[in-house]
């Protein structure tokens, strides 16, 4: 059988090169170091040639994002395209070490977003086992403390975690009956480098530093382990006065809340994930309105990449309407009409609410009223609930209006 391990874009196991920014659907862009990331995250770049790399052991790899790109698998170009949702899927690989690199390709003001990777690997072990940081499963050296923070590990649950700021402080654990191990922790400004040694091999050095407080992510993983053998992991903090945080370890993790569809290749033992986590991706078409992204394929990513599209191509309008959405959860989608005569995009507010309310407290007065001058937007792309089709007649970018 096959197991799937999901990595969100925040995992330090993913290597980003060139200029990337992290965006959270509930927090927006970072405004200060240590800001709590809320909602779904995505890494954004406007730099042509920016890359994401991942080394993994397994027989399948799936990459999720939005934009124009090419993918190299084991140093061979495997795919090029422009998609929203599942960007790249390859199963039936030899069960061994692989490397995958995704390169963003864009011209002008385009932006690329990366959201998640899923690794498939063969496994004879079916039971997922989780150990929180206080479990006797862990052996801590001196200089660790137990701490907690609101929003960690998520917005609805606050749980304690172990942290250290002392160079050389370490934590170790051993396990068997597992083919995959995932170590969870937090990232934040003021976190530093840490090393992870598996079964006494050369330690892998990673970094937990970043401007966001990421409340929960996979800070290390390994697939393809022999479940009949005993394995050991030792994690060491490498920098004085820099934090390392351990929240939990999961053995044989299952990619949460995803549905499987038969893979397109002959390898029937591997399945193509089409949705990853209730917050990360939504496979179904939403019953309530969402801010709409250009050419969302209807497969995955409506909730996340609608927000992505909003920020990328109509920043001011998008941010204001995103705030408006949070205060008005029962929105429905309307059609936007493009008016060539007046050089404006006009819309209707079906329940009669004052149109100025869409602008929100005068933050962006240029979007008040029922029309916007076309110089303030780039195009129109809407989902028409009545005829069940995308209307993206204009070719440049996207503007959003949902009510």
mmCIF file of C-alpha atoms in Angstrom:
data_model
loop_
_atom_site.group_PDB
_atom_site.id
_atom_site.type_symbol
_atom_site.label_atom_id
_atom_site.label_comp_id
_atom_site.label_asym_id
_atom_site.label_seq_id
_atom_site.Cartn_x
_atom_site.Cartn_y
_atom_site.Cartn_z
ATOM 1 C CA UNK A 1 0.000 0.000 0.000
ATOM 2 C CA UNK A 2 0.994 3.653 -0.289
ATOM 3 C CA UNK A 3 1.212 6.433 2.285
ATOM 4 C CA UNK A 4 1.111 10.149 1.595
ATOM 5 C CA UNK A 5 3.013 12.758 3.608
ATOM 6 C CA UNK A 6 1.923 16.374 3.111
ATOM 7 C CA UNK A 7 4.212 19.380 3.507
ATOM 8 C CA UNK A 8 2.800 22.888 3.530
ATOM 9 C CA UNK A 9 4.831 25.697 2.024
ATOM 10 C CA UNK A 10 6.235 26.710 5.441
ATOM 11 C CA UNK A 11 8.267 23.539 6.081
ATOM 12 C CA UNK A 12 12.038 24.159 6.396
ATOM 13 C CA UNK A 13 12.525 20.953 4.424
ATOM 14 C CA UNK A 14 11.570 22.969 1.339
ATOM 15 C CA UNK A 15 14.467 25.053 0.007
ATOM 16 C CA UNK A 16 13.518 28.419 -1.517
ATOM 17 C CA UNK A 17 15.935 30.439 -3.638
ATOM 18 C CA UNK A 18 15.599 34.075 -4.697
ATOM 19 C CA UNK A 19 12.786 36.330 -3.545
ATOM 20 C CA UNK A 20 9.774 34.686 -1.844
ATOM 21 C CA UNK A 21 7.209 36.081 0.604
ATOM 22 C CA UNK A 22 4.842 34.136 2.841
ATOM 23 C CA UNK A 23 1.195 35.148 2.771
ATOM 24 C CA UNK A 24 -1.507 33.873 5.173
ATOM 25 C CA UNK A 25 -5.171 33.978 4.179
ATOM 26 C CA UNK A 26 -6.188 35.192 7.639
ATOM 27 C CA UNK A 27 -3.260 37.549 8.286
ATOM 28 C CA UNK A 28 -2.196 38.859 4.877
ATOM 29 C CA UNK A 29 1.405 39.921 4.428
ATOM 30 C CA UNK A 30 3.793 40.220 7.354
ATOM 31 C CA UNK A 31 3.888 43.672 8.969
ATOM 32 C CA UNK A 32 6.206 42.931 11.900
ATOM 33 C CA UNK A 33 8.553 40.199 13.066
ATOM 34 C CA UNK A 34 6.820 37.524 15.115
ATOM 35 C CA UNK A 35 3.362 38.143 13.685
ATOM 36 C CA UNK A 36 1.124 35.077 14.085
ATOM 37 C CA UNK A 37 0.269 33.440 10.776
ATOM 38 C CA UNK A 38 -3.441 32.658 10.684
ATOM 39 C CA UNK A 39 -5.286 30.647 8.068
ATOM 40 C CA UNK A 40 -3.796 28.938 5.027
ATOM 41 C CA UNK A 41 -0.325 29.914 3.867
ATOM 42 C CA UNK A 42 1.263 30.274 0.452
ATOM 43 C CA UNK A 43 4.721 31.356 -0.710
ATOM 44 C CA UNK A 44 4.606 34.075 -3.384
ATOM 45 C CA UNK A 45 7.220 35.367 -5.788
ATOM 46 C CA UNK A 46 7.307 37.797 -8.699
ATOM 47 C CA UNK A 47 10.865 36.893 -9.653
ATOM 48 C CA UNK A 48 11.273 34.916 -12.847
ATOM 49 C CA UNK A 49 13.512 31.937 -12.123
ATOM 50 C CA UNK A 50 12.801 31.731 -8.387
ATOM 51 C CA UNK A 51 12.930 28.099 -7.276
ATOM 52 C CA UNK A 52 11.687 25.592 -4.716
ATOM 53 C CA UNK A 53 13.601 22.348 -4.186
ATOM 54 C CA UNK A 54 12.805 19.227 -2.199
ATOM 55 C CA UNK A 55 14.739 16.014 -1.629
ATOM 56 C CA UNK A 56 12.586 13.018 -0.754
ATOM 57 C CA UNK A 57 12.468 9.222 -0.652
ATOM 58 C CA UNK A 58 9.378 7.742 -2.237
ATOM 59 C CA UNK A 59 7.529 6.646 -5.344
ATOM 60 C CA UNK A 60 5.349 9.690 -6.039
ATOM 61 C CA UNK A 61 5.390 13.482 -5.773
ATOM 62 C CA UNK A 62 2.576 16.036 -6.124
ATOM 63 C CA UNK A 63 3.055 19.825 -6.141
ATOM 64 C CA UNK A 64 0.296 22.392 -5.574
ATOM 65 C CA UNK A 65 0.345 26.053 -6.498
ATOM 66 C CA UNK A 66 -0.721 28.722 -8.942
ATOM 67 C CA UNK A 67 1.080 30.224 -11.911
ATOM 68 C CA UNK A 68 3.473 29.487 -14.756
ATOM 69 C CA UNK A 69 6.369 27.139 -14.019
ATOM 70 C CA UNK A 70 8.560 24.264 -15.038
ATOM 71 C CA UNK A 71 9.496 21.224 -12.955
ATOM 72 C CA UNK A 72 12.662 19.135 -12.998
ATOM 73 C CA UNK A 73 12.607 15.687 -11.426
ATOM 74 C CA UNK A 74 15.999 14.122 -10.761
ATOM 75 C CA UNK A 75 17.610 16.860 -12.896
ATOM 76 C CA UNK A 76 15.422 16.133 -15.933
ATOM 77 C CA UNK A 77 12.758 18.631 -17.036
ATOM 78 C CA UNK A 78 9.497 16.802 -16.434
ATOM 79 C CA UNK A 79 6.759 19.385 -16.905
ATOM 80 C CA UNK A 80 6.016 22.952 -17.932
ATOM 81 C CA UNK A 81 2.746 24.822 -17.804
ATOM 82 C CA UNK A 82 0.456 27.368 -16.223
ATOM 83 C CA UNK A 83 -2.055 25.959 -13.759
ATOM 84 C CA UNK A 84 -3.964 26.623 -10.562
ATOM 85 C CA UNK A 85 -4.179 23.745 -8.094
ATOM 86 C CA UNK A 86 -2.342 20.503 -8.804
ATOM 87 C CA UNK A 87 0.684 21.711 -10.762
ATOM 88 C CA UNK A 88 2.651 18.504 -11.075
ATOM 89 C CA UNK A 89 1.954 14.845 -10.371
ATOM 90 C CA UNK A 90 4.296 11.929 -10.899
ATOM 91 C CA UNK A 91 3.756 8.449 -9.556
ATOM 92 C CA UNK A 92 5.217 5.068 -10.395
ATOM 93 C CA UNK A 93 8.712 6.256 -9.492
ATOM 94 C CA UNK A 94 11.354 3.849 -8.262
ATOM 95 C CA UNK A 95 11.212 3.696 -4.475
ATOM 96 C CA UNK A 96 14.420 5.606 -3.790
ATOM 97 C CA UNK A 97 15.830 9.079 -3.164
ATOM 98 C CA UNK A 98 14.633 11.752 -5.582
ATOM 99 C CA UNK A 99 14.958 15.499 -5.966
ATOM 100 C CA UNK A 100 12.361 17.834 -7.440
ATOM 101 C CA UNK A 101 12.829 21.499 -8.354
ATOM 102 C CA UNK A 102 10.054 23.860 -9.384
ATOM 103 C CA UNK A 103 11.035 27.082 -11.175
ATOM 104 C CA UNK A 104 8.622 30.016 -11.425
ATOM 105 C CA UNK A 105 8.283 31.481 -14.914
ATOM 106 C CA UNK A 106 6.591 34.819 -15.440
ATOM 107 C CA UNK A 107 6.764 38.081 -17.336
ATOM 108 C CA UNK A 108 5.931 41.549 -16.104
ATOM 109 C CA UNK A 109 3.738 41.766 -13.024
ATOM 110 C CA UNK A 110 2.764 38.108 -12.807
ATOM 111 C CA UNK A 111 3.095 36.326 -9.472
ATOM 112 C CA UNK A 112 3.595 32.642 -8.723
ATOM 113 C CA UNK A 113 2.298 30.937 -5.587
ATOM 114 C CA UNK A 114 3.381 27.645 -4.019
ATOM 115 C CA UNK A 115 1.214 25.976 -1.379
ATOM 116 C CA UNK A 116 2.128 22.347 -0.695
ATOM 117 C CA UNK A 117 3.917 19.164 -1.679
ATOM 118 C CA UNK A 118 2.763 15.611 -1.106
ATOM 119 C CA UNK A 119 5.152 12.669 -1.090
ATOM 120 C CA UNK A 120 3.934 9.159 -1.789
ATOM 121 C CA UNK A 121 5.813 6.127 -0.514
ATOM 122 C CA UNK A 122 5.140 2.416 -0.124
ATOM 123 C CA UNK A 123 4.352 1.268 3.401
ATOM 124 C CA UNK A 124 3.231 -1.913 5.111
ATOM 125 C CA UNK A 125 2.381 0.009 8.291
ATOM 126 C CA UNK A 126 -1.100 1.458 8.651
ATOM 127 C CA UNK A 127 -1.345 2.855 12.188
ATOM 128 C CA UNK A 128 -0.576 6.532 12.740
ATOM 129 C CA UNK A 129 0.960 7.279 16.148
ATOM 130 C CA UNK A 130 1.483 10.743 17.613
ATOM 131 C CA UNK A 131 3.561 11.835 20.625
ATOM 132 C CA UNK A 132 3.267 15.292 22.146
ATOM 133 C CA UNK A 133 6.343 17.046 23.501
ATOM 134 C CA UNK A 134 5.752 15.965 27.133
ATOM 135 C CA UNK A 135 5.579 12.253 26.335
ATOM 136 C CA UNK A 136 8.260 9.990 27.920
ATOM 137 C CA UNK A 137 8.949 8.992 24.311
ATOM 138 C CA UNK A 138 11.372 11.967 24.285
ATOM 139 C CA UNK A 139 14.684 12.257 26.131
ATOM 140 C CA UNK A 140 15.682 15.895 26.686
ATOM 141 C CA UNK A 141 19.110 17.175 27.650
ATOM 142 C CA UNK A 142 19.254 20.015 30.216
ATOM 143 C CA UNK A 143 18.246 23.569 29.254
ATOM 144 C CA UNK A 144 14.776 22.947 27.899
ATOM 145 C CA UNK A 145 11.612 24.612 29.197
ATOM 146 C CA UNK A 146 7.907 24.043 28.624
ATOM 147 C CA UNK A 147 6.044 27.002 27.183
ATOM 148 C CA UNK A 148 2.750 27.866 25.498
ATOM 149 C CA UNK A 149 1.499 30.683 23.296
ATOM 150 C CA UNK A 150 -1.966 31.655 22.037
ATOM 151 C CA UNK A 151 -2.623 30.283 18.569
ATOM 152 C CA UNK A 152 -0.067 27.476 18.864
ATOM 153 C CA UNK A 153 -0.570 24.927 17.392
ATOM 154 C CA UNK A 154 -3.727 26.431 15.836
ATOM 155 C CA UNK A 155 -6.358 29.117 16.222
ATOM 156 C CA UNK A 156 -8.767 26.938 18.213
ATOM 157 C CA UNK A 157 -6.328 24.977 20.382
ATOM 158 C CA UNK A 158 -3.448 26.112 22.595
ATOM 159 C CA UNK A 159 -1.044 23.363 23.657
ATOM 160 C CA UNK A 160 2.329 23.484 25.453
ATOM 161 C CA UNK A 161 5.605 22.825 23.665
ATOM 162 C CA UNK A 162 9.276 22.368 24.584
ATOM 163 C CA UNK A 163 11.769 25.049 23.627
ATOM 164 C CA UNK A 164 15.446 25.830 24.164
ATOM 165 C CA UNK A 165 17.701 28.804 23.457
ATOM 166 C CA UNK A 166 20.954 27.061 24.411
ATOM 167 C CA UNK A 167 23.421 25.890 21.782
ATOM 168 C CA UNK A 168 24.018 22.154 22.139
ATOM 169 C CA UNK A 169 20.719 21.407 23.867
ATOM 170 C CA UNK A 170 19.252 18.291 22.299
ATOM 171 C CA UNK A 171 16.311 15.930 22.265
ATOM 172 C CA UNK A 172 16.416 12.282 21.218
ATOM 173 C CA UNK A 173 13.911 9.504 20.615
ATOM 174 C CA UNK A 174 13.839 5.983 19.193
ATOM 175 C CA UNK A 175 11.065 4.123 17.402
ATOM 176 C CA UNK A 176 10.204 1.128 15.235
ATOM 177 C CA UNK A 177 7.152 -0.127 13.316
ATOM 178 C CA UNK A 178 7.215 3.030 11.224
ATOM 179 C CA UNK A 179 8.108 3.804 7.623
ATOM 180 C CA UNK A 180 7.656 7.584 7.963
ATOM 181 C CA UNK A 181 8.433 10.066 10.727
ATOM 182 C CA UNK A 182 7.401 13.726 10.852
ATOM 183 C CA UNK A 183 8.688 16.150 13.503
ATOM 184 C CA UNK A 184 6.457 19.152 14.190
ATOM 185 C CA UNK A 185 7.423 22.506 15.659
ATOM 186 C CA UNK A 186 7.062 26.245 15.208
ATOM 187 C CA UNK A 187 9.007 28.806 13.200
ATOM 188 C CA UNK A 188 9.528 32.427 14.190
ATOM 189 C CA UNK A 189 11.816 35.410 14.212
ATOM 190 C CA UNK A 190 14.569 34.610 16.691
ATOM 191 C CA UNK A 191 14.608 30.908 15.917
ATOM 192 C CA UNK A 192 17.909 29.554 14.669
ATOM 193 C CA UNK A 193 19.650 26.614 13.092
ATOM 194 C CA UNK A 194 19.164 23.054 14.262
ATOM 195 C CA UNK A 195 20.570 19.706 13.173
ATOM 196 C CA UNK A 196 18.771 16.390 12.818
ATOM 197 C CA UNK A 197 20.711 13.108 12.831
ATOM 198 C CA UNK A 198 18.830 9.965 11.797
ATOM 199 C CA UNK A 199 20.287 6.597 12.809
ATOM 200 C CA UNK A 200 23.672 8.166 13.464
ATOM 201 C CA UNK A 201 24.126 9.382 9.889
ATOM 202 C CA UNK A 202 25.458 12.813 8.962
ATOM 203 C CA UNK A 203 23.187 15.422 10.493
ATOM 204 C CA UNK A 204 20.981 17.585 8.284
ATOM 205 C CA UNK A 205 21.165 21.295 9.205
ATOM 206 C CA UNK A 206 17.958 23.321 8.907
ATOM 207 C CA UNK A 207 16.724 26.717 10.087
ATOM 208 C CA UNK A 208 13.558 27.723 11.907
ATOM 209 C CA UNK A 209 14.100 31.457 11.426
ATOM 210 C CA UNK A 210 11.541 33.624 9.676
ATOM 211 C CA UNK A 211 9.480 36.762 10.086
ATOM 212 C CA UNK A 212 6.231 34.875 10.779
ATOM 213 C CA UNK A 213 5.254 32.903 13.847
ATOM 214 C CA UNK A 214 4.245 29.725 12.023
ATOM 215 C CA UNK A 215 2.296 27.864 14.715
ATOM 216 C CA UNK A 216 2.745 24.338 13.373
ATOM 217 C CA UNK A 217 4.790 22.887 10.531
ATOM 218 C CA UNK A 218 6.909 19.845 9.693
ATOM 219 C CA UNK A 219 10.438 20.821 10.733
ATOM 220 C CA UNK A 220 11.863 17.439 9.661
ATOM 221 C CA UNK A 221 10.592 14.303 7.966
ATOM 222 C CA UNK A 222 11.907 11.037 6.609
ATOM 223 C CA UNK A 223 10.066 8.506 4.486
ATOM 224 C CA UNK A 224 11.077 5.036 3.317
ATOM 225 C CA UNK A 225 12.235 3.745 6.697
ATOM 226 C CA UNK A 226 12.404 0.014 7.387
ATOM 227 C CA UNK A 227 9.578 -0.615 9.891
ATOM 228 C CA UNK A 228 11.227 -3.815 11.140
ATOM 229 C CA UNK A 229 14.258 -1.897 12.411
ATOM 230 C CA UNK A 230 14.722 0.405 15.396
ATOM 231 C CA UNK A 231 15.483 3.988 14.377
ATOM 232 C CA UNK A 232 16.870 6.918 16.338
ATOM 233 C CA UNK A 233 16.654 10.679 15.860
ATOM 234 C CA UNK A 234 18.714 13.316 17.655
ATOM 235 C CA UNK A 235 17.844 17.002 17.238
ATOM 236 C CA UNK A 236 20.344 19.625 18.436
ATOM 237 C CA UNK A 237 19.945 23.388 18.731
ATOM 238 C CA UNK A 238 22.995 24.990 17.078
ATOM 239 C CA UNK A 239 22.797 28.690 17.989
ATOM 240 C CA UNK A 240 23.034 30.392 21.380
ATOM 241 C CA UNK A 241 20.147 32.735 22.169
ATOM 242 C CA UNK A 242 18.210 31.290 19.234
ATOM 243 C CA UNK A 243 15.159 29.117 19.787
ATOM 244 C CA UNK A 244 14.248 25.654 18.704
ATOM 245 C CA UNK A 245 10.710 24.452 19.439
ATOM 246 C CA UNK A 246 9.442 20.861 19.488
ATOM 247 C CA UNK A 247 5.687 20.306 19.505
ATOM 248 C CA UNK A 248 5.176 16.665 18.550
ATOM 249 C CA UNK A 249 6.303 13.709 16.483
ATOM 250 C CA UNK A 250 4.004 11.681 14.250
ATOM 251 C CA UNK A 251 4.893 8.195 13.028
ATOM 252 C CA UNK A 252 3.266 6.983 9.817
ATOM 253 C CA UNK A 253 1.403 10.281 9.339
ATOM 254 C CA UNK A 254 -1.581 10.397 7.025
ATOM 255 C CA UNK A 255 -2.130 13.465 4.846
ATOM 256 C CA UNK A 256 -5.186 14.875 6.599
ATOM 257 C CA UNK A 257 -8.579 15.312 4.946
ATOM 258 C CA UNK A 258 -7.764 14.419 1.380
ATOM 259 C CA UNK A 259 -9.600 12.254 -1.095
ATOM 260 C CA UNK A 260 -7.882 9.758 -3.369
ATOM 261 C CA UNK A 261 -8.503 9.241 -7.054
ATOM 262 C CA UNK A 262 -6.875 6.501 -9.136
ATOM 263 C CA UNK A 263 -3.604 7.642 -10.597
ATOM 264 C CA UNK A 264 -3.408 8.187 -14.315
ATOM 265 C CA UNK A 265 -0.460 5.844 -14.752
ATOM 266 C CA UNK A 266 -0.285 2.089 -14.465
ATOM 267 C CA UNK A 267 0.845 2.172 -10.856
ATOM 268 C CA UNK A 268 -2.381 1.216 -9.084
ATOM 269 C CA UNK A 269 -0.778 1.251 -5.647
ATOM 270 C CA UNK A 270 -0.358 5.034 -5.674
ATOM 271 C CA UNK A 271 -3.183 7.565 -5.585
ATOM 272 C CA UNK A 272 -3.268 11.175 -6.644
ATOM 273 C CA UNK A 273 -4.298 13.461 -3.784
ATOM 274 C CA UNK A 274 -6.782 16.099 -4.884
ATOM 275 C CA UNK A 275 -7.214 18.012 -1.645
ATOM 276 C CA UNK A 276 -4.927 18.514 1.326
ATOM 277 C CA UNK A 277 -6.392 19.584 4.633
ATOM 278 C CA UNK A 278 -9.649 21.425 5.257
ATOM 279 C CA UNK A 279 -7.928 24.805 5.378
ATOM 280 C CA UNK A 280 -5.359 24.258 2.647
ATOM 281 C CA UNK A 281 -7.556 23.130 -0.222
ATOM 282 C CA UNK A 282 -11.224 22.714 -1.043
ATOM 283 C CA UNK A 283 -12.215 20.286 -3.777
ATOM 284 C CA UNK A 284 -15.923 21.117 -3.847
ATOM 285 C CA UNK A 285 -17.319 24.274 -5.359
ATOM 286 C CA UNK A 286 -18.149 26.594 -2.440
ATOM 287 C CA UNK A 287 -21.770 27.012 -1.418
ATOM 288 C CA UNK A 288 -21.016 30.563 -0.314
ATOM 289 C CA UNK A 289 -19.246 33.236 -2.253
ATOM 290 C CA UNK A 290 -15.486 33.349 -2.551
ATOM 291 C CA UNK A 291 -13.202 35.957 -4.009
ATOM 292 C CA UNK A 292 -12.453 34.552 -7.400
ATOM 293 C CA UNK A 293 -9.144 33.913 -9.115
ATOM 294 C CA UNK A 294 -8.589 33.871 -12.838
ATOM 295 C CA UNK A 295 -9.103 30.428 -14.384
ATOM 296 C CA UNK A 296 -9.310 28.401 -11.175
ATOM 297 C CA UNK A 297 -9.604 24.895 -12.523
ATOM 298 C CA UNK A 298 -12.335 23.664 -10.188
ATOM 299 C CA UNK A 299 -10.089 20.892 -8.853
ATOM 300 C CA UNK A 300 -8.405 22.271 -5.766
ATOM 301 C CA UNK A 301 -7.450 25.552 -4.244
ATOM 302 C CA UNK A 302 -10.600 27.644 -4.596
ATOM 303 C CA UNK A 303 -10.481 29.080 -1.112
ATOM 304 C CA UNK A 304 -6.716 29.472 -0.934
ATOM 305 C CA UNK A 305 -5.913 30.549 -4.461
ATOM 306 C CA UNK A 306 -8.887 32.851 -4.713
ATOM 307 C CA UNK A 307 -7.193 34.784 -1.958
ATOM 308 C CA UNK A 308 -3.884 34.423 -3.759
ATOM 309 C CA UNK A 309 -5.305 35.780 -6.997
ATOM 310 C CA UNK A 310 -6.933 38.628 -5.150
ATOM 311 C CA UNK A 311 -3.670 39.779 -3.644
ATOM 312 C CA UNK A 312 -1.586 39.288 -6.730
ATOM 313 C CA UNK A 313 -3.471 41.352 -9.266
ATOM 314 C CA UNK A 314 -5.704 43.807 -7.419
ATOM 315 C CA UNK A 315 -4.011 44.403 -4.102
ATOM 316 C CA UNK A 316 -6.003 47.297 -2.711
ATOM 317 C CA UNK A 317 -9.391 46.067 -3.819
ATOM 318 C CA UNK A 318 -8.582 42.549 -2.756
ATOM 319 C CA UNK A 319 -7.400 43.386 0.753
ATOM 320 C CA UNK A 320 -10.422 45.547 1.431
ATOM 321 C CA UNK A 321 -12.894 42.970 0.186
ATOM 322 C CA UNK A 322 -11.104 40.237 2.079
ATOM 323 C CA UNK A 323 -11.730 42.172 5.290
ATOM 324 C CA UNK A 324 -15.315 42.764 4.206
ATOM 325 C CA UNK A 325 -15.752 39.029 3.661
ATOM 326 C CA UNK A 326 -14.797 38.226 7.227
ATOM 327 C CA UNK A 327 -17.507 40.563 8.506
ATOM 328 C CA UNK A 328 -20.121 39.316 6.028
ATOM 329 C CA UNK A 329 -19.940 35.504 5.916
ATOM 330 C CA UNK A 330 -23.187 34.976 3.965
ATOM 331 C CA UNK A 331 -22.018 36.549 0.734
ATOM 332 C CA UNK A 332 -23.102 35.337 -2.688
ATOM 333 C CA UNK A 333 -21.374 35.753 -6.006
ATOM 334 C CA UNK A 334 -22.716 38.236 -8.526
ATOM 335 C CA UNK A 335 -21.797 38.881 -12.121
ATOM 336 C CA UNK A 336 -19.604 41.864 -12.919
ATOM 337 C CA UNK A 337 -20.289 43.780 -16.128
ATOM 338 C CA UNK A 338 -17.528 45.554 -17.994
ATOM 339 C CA UNK A 339 -18.674 48.920 -19.355
ATOM 340 C CA UNK A 340 -16.549 50.065 -22.292
ATOM 341 C CA UNK A 341 -18.476 53.293 -22.728
ATOM 342 C CA UNK A 342 -17.852 54.607 -19.229
ATOM 343 C CA UNK A 343 -14.484 52.904 -18.881
ATOM 344 C CA UNK A 344 -15.757 51.442 -15.648
ATOM 345 C CA UNK A 345 -16.541 48.097 -14.077
ATOM 346 C CA UNK A 346 -19.948 48.199 -12.422
ATOM 347 C CA UNK A 347 -21.653 45.833 -10.017
ATOM 348 C CA UNK A 348 -24.818 45.354 -8.025
ATOM 349 C CA UNK A 349 -25.313 44.759 -4.321
ATOM 350 C CA UNK A 350 -28.272 42.356 -4.281
ATOM 351 C CA UNK A 351 -29.477 42.953 -0.730
ATOM 352 C CA UNK A 352 -29.486 46.734 -0.997
ATOM 353 C CA UNK A 353 -26.577 47.356 1.373
ATOM 354 C CA UNK A 354 -24.992 50.755 0.864
ATOM 355 C CA UNK A 355 -22.335 50.334 -1.769
ATOM 356 C CA UNK A 356 -19.868 52.471 0.137
ATOM 357 C CA UNK A 357 -19.692 49.768 2.790
ATOM 358 C CA UNK A 358 -17.692 47.651 0.396
ATOM 359 C CA UNK A 359 -14.878 50.171 0.684
ATOM 360 C CA UNK A 360 -14.736 49.819 4.442
ATOM 361 C CA UNK A 361 -14.122 52.907 6.612
ATOM 362 C CA UNK A 362 -12.654 54.953 3.801
ATOM 363 C CA UNK A 363 -9.487 52.875 3.511
ATOM 364 C CA UNK A 364 -9.628 52.826 -0.287
ATOM 365 C CA UNK A 365 -12.180 55.446 -1.334
ATOM 366 C CA UNK A 366 -11.547 54.825 -5.024
ATOM 367 C CA UNK A 367 -13.554 51.604 -4.810
ATOM 368 C CA UNK A 368 -16.607 53.205 -3.214
ATOM 369 C CA UNK A 369 -19.774 53.219 -5.240
ATOM 370 C CA UNK A 370 -21.115 50.771 -7.776
ATOM 371 C CA UNK A 371 -18.431 51.358 -10.397
ATOM 372 C CA UNK A 372 -14.651 51.437 -10.547
ATOM 373 C CA UNK A 373 -12.596 53.092 -13.236
ATOM 374 C CA UNK A 374 -10.859 50.464 -15.337
ATOM 375 C CA UNK A 375 -7.466 52.068 -14.702
ATOM 376 C CA UNK A 376 -7.740 50.836 -11.108
ATOM 377 C CA UNK A 377 -8.096 47.198 -12.135
ATOM 378 C CA UNK A 378 -6.597 44.837 -14.663
ATOM 379 C CA UNK A 379 -9.511 42.698 -15.852
ATOM 380 C CA UNK A 380 -12.615 40.869 -14.761
ATOM 381 C CA UNK A 381 -12.869 37.179 -13.902
ATOM 382 C CA UNK A 382 -16.011 35.945 -12.171
ATOM 383 C CA UNK A 383 -17.925 32.756 -11.565
ATOM 384 C CA UNK A 384 -21.501 33.150 -12.738
ATOM 385 C CA UNK A 385 -23.699 31.035 -10.483
ATOM 386 C CA UNK A 386 -26.605 31.174 -12.949
ATOM 387 C CA UNK A 387 -24.972 29.710 -16.028
ATOM 388 C CA UNK A 388 -22.236 27.843 -14.160
ATOM 389 C CA UNK A 389 -19.288 29.133 -16.137
ATOM 390 C CA UNK A 390 -16.226 31.286 -15.745
ATOM 391 C CA UNK A 391 -16.356 34.694 -17.385
ATOM 392 C CA UNK A 392 -12.803 35.813 -18.073
ATOM 393 C CA UNK A 393 -13.318 37.677 -21.334
ATOM 394 C CA UNK A 394 -10.556 40.169 -20.675
ATOM 395 C CA UNK A 395 -7.040 38.855 -20.956
ATOM 396 C CA UNK A 396 -4.935 40.786 -18.451
ATOM 397 C CA UNK A 397 -4.825 39.933 -14.757
ATOM 398 C CA UNK A 398 -7.986 39.830 -12.664
ATOM 399 C CA UNK A 399 -10.223 42.085 -10.621
ATOM 400 C CA UNK A 400 -12.497 40.746 -7.941
ATOM 401 C CA UNK A 401 -15.897 41.626 -6.623
ATOM 402 C CA UNK A 402 -18.026 39.288 -4.588
ATOM 403 C CA UNK A 403 -21.028 40.040 -2.439
#
